[in-house]
Tab-separated table of C-alpha atoms in Angstrom:
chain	number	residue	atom	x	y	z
V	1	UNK	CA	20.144	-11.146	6.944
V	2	UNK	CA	21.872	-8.406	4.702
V	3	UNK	CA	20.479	-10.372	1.197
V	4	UNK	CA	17.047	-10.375	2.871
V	5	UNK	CA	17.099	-7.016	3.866
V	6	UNK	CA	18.051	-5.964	0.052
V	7	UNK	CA	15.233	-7.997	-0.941
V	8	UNK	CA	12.870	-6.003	1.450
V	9	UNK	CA	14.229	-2.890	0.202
V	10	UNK	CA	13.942	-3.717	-3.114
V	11	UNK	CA	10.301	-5.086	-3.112
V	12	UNK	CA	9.528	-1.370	-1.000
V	13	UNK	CA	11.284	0.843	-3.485
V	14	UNK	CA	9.798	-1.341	-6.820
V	15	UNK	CA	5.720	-0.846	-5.085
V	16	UNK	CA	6.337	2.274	-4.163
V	17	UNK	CA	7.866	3.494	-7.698
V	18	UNK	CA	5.411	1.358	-9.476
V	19	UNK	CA	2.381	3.523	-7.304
V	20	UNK	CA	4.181	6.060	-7.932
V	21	UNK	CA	4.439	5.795	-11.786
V	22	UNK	CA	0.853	5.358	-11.947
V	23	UNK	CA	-0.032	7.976	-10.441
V	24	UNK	CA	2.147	10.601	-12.543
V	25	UNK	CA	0.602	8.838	-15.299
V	26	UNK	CA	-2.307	9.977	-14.920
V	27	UNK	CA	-1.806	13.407	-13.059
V	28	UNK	CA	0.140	14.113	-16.619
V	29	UNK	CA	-2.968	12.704	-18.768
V	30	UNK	CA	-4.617	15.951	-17.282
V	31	UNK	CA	-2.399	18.718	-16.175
V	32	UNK	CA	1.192	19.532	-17.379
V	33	UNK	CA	3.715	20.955	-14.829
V	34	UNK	CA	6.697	23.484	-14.746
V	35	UNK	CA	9.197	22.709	-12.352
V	36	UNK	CA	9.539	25.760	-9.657
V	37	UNK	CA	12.084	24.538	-7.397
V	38	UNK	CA	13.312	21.821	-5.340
V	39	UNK	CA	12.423	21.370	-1.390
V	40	UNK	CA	15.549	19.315	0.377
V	41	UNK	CA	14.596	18.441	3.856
V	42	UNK	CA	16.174	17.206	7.004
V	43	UNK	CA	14.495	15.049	8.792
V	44	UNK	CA	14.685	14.220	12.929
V	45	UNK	CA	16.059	11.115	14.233
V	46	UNK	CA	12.985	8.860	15.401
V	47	UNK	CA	12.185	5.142	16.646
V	48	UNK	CA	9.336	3.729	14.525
V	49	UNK	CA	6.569	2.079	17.309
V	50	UNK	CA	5.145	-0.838	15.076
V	51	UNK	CA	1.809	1.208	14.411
V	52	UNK	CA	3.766	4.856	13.465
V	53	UNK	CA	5.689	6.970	13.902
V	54	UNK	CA	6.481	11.179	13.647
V	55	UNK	CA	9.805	12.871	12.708
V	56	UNK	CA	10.550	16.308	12.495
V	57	UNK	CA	11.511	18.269	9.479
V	58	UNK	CA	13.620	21.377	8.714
V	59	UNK	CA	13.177	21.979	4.914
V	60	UNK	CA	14.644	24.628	2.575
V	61	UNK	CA	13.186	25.543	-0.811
V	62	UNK	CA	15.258	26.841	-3.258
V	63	UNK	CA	12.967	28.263	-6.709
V	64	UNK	CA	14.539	28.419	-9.956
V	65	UNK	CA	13.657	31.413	-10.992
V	66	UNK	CA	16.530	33.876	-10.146
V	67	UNK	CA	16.346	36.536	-7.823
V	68	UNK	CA	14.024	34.338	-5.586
V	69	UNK	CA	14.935	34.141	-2.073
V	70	UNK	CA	15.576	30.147	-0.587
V	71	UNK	CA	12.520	29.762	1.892
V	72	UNK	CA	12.382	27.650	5.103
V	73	UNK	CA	9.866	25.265	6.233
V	74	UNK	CA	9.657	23.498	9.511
V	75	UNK	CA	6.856	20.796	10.139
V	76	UNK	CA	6.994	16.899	10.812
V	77	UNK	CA	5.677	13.794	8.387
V	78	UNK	CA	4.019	10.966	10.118
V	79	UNK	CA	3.160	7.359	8.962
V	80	UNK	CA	0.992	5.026	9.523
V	81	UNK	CA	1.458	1.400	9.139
V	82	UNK	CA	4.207	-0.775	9.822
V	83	UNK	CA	7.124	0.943	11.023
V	84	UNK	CA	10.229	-0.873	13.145
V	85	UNK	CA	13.767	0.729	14.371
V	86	UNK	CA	15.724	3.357	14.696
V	87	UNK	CA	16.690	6.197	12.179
V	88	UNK	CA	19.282	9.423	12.101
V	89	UNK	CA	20.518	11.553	9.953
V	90	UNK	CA	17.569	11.169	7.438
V	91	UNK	CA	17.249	13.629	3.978
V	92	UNK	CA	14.253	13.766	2.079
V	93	UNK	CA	14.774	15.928	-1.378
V	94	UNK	CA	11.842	16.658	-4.375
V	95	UNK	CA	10.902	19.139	-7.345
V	96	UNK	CA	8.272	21.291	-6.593
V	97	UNK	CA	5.788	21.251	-9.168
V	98	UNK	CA	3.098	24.436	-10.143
V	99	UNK	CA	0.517	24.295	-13.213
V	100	UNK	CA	2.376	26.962	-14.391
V	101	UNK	CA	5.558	28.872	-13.929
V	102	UNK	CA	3.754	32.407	-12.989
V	103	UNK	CA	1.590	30.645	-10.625
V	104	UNK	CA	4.403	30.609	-7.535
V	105	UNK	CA	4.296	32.768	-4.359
V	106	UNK	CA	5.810	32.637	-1.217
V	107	UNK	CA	4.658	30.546	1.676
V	108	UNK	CA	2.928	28.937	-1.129
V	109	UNK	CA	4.427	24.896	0.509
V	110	UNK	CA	2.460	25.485	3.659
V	111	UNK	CA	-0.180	22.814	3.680
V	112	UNK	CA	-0.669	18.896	3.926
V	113	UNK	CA	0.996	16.538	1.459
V	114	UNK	CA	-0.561	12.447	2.142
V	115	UNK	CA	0.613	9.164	-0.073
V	116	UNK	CA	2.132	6.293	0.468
V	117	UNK	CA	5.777	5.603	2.231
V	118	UNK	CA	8.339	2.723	1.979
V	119	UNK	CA	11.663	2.603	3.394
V	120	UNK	CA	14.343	-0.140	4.678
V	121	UNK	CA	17.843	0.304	6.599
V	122	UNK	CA	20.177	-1.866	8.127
V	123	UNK	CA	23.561	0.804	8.341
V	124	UNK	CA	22.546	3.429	5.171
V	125	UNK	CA	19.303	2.717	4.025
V	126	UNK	CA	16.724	3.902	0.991
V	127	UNK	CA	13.028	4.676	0.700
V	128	UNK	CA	10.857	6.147	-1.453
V	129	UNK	CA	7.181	8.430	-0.605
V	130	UNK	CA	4.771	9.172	-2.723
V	131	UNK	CA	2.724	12.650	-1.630
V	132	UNK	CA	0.573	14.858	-3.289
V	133	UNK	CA	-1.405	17.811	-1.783
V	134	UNK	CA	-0.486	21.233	-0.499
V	135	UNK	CA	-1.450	24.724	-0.161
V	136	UNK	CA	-4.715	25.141	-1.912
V	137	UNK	CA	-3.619	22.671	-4.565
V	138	UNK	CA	-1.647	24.951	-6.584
V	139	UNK	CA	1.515	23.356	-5.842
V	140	UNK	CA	2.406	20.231	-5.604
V	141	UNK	CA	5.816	18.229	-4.451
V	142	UNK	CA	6.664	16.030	-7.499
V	143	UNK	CA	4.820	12.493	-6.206
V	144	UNK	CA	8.176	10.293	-5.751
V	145	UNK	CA	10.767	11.430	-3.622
V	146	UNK	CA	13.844	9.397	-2.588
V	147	UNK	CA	15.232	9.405	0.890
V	148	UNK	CA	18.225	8.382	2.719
V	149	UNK	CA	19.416	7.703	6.373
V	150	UNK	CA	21.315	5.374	8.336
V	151	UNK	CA	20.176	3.034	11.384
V	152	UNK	CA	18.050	0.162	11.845
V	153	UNK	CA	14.338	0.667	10.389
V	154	UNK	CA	11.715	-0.957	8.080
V	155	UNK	CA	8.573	1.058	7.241
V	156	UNK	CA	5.794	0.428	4.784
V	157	UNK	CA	2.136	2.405	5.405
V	158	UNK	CA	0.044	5.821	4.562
V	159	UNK	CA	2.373	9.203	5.470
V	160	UNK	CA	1.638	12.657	5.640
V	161	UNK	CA	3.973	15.651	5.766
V	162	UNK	CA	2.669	18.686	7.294
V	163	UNK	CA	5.078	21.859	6.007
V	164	UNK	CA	4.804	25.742	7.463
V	165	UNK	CA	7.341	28.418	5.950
V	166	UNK	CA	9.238	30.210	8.438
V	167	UNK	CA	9.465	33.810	8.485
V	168	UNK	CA	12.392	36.118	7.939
């Protein structure tokens, strides 16, 4: 059960970073990027219900440039697709990506990221998502993030985080 379980994981992680790679690939053909910040979120404990399933998130960006304030974000991702078991205690971190370094401003996370989401966990799992989008395409979370969590869960399908900053 555990081998076959690795060998799940593994085949979700190696399609999703392969997607993944492919896509960057050609994002970088066209634009270049400067790195802004990072986004670390928390996500809610959930059951998956075959078809999909929606977890909340509590999310904190921190920008590099200094003197920036950390921002909070609250919002939930949902997926779509094949997704089993229980999860807790789940993390979700990226880098935050602009076309250019001046071209940050607060609240500017808000918005709709959509890609494609993989993840497997018998104890302390892995996965791997694959999002672009946001607030009026300016900035982007860098297209492959890495998760962790423990429980019982397999996932594979389409997600979509939905991200609002929080005031104060």
């Amino acid at each position: 059960m555990m081998h076959a379980t690795k060998l799940t994981l593994g085949a979700a992680l190696l399609s999703a970073t392969a997607f993944g790679s492919t896509a960057m690939a050609d994002d970088n053909e066209t634009v270049d990027h400067a790195e802004i910040g990072s986004l670390s979120c928390d996500v809610g404990d959930g059951t998956g219900f075959i078809f999909g399933s929606t977890r909340e998130l509590t999310c904190t960006f921190n920008p590099i440039e200094e003197g920036l304030e950390d921002e909070t974000y609250v919002g939930e991702i949902n997926r779509w697709g094949v997704d089993i078991g229980k999860t807790q205690n789940g993390q979700m971190s990226w880098l935050v990506l602009a076309p250019t370094e001046q071209e940050y401003y607060e609240g500017g996370l808000n918005g709709s990221y959509k890609g494609v989401s993989a993840e497997a966990t018998v104890g302390v799992g892995a996965g791997a998502n694959l999002m672009t989008g946001g607030s009026e395409n300016t900035l982007a979370l860098q297209p492959l993030s890495v998760n962790t969590q423990t429980g019982v869960n397999f996932a594979v399908g389409v997600g979509e985080i939905n991200l609002q900053r929080v005031e104060g």
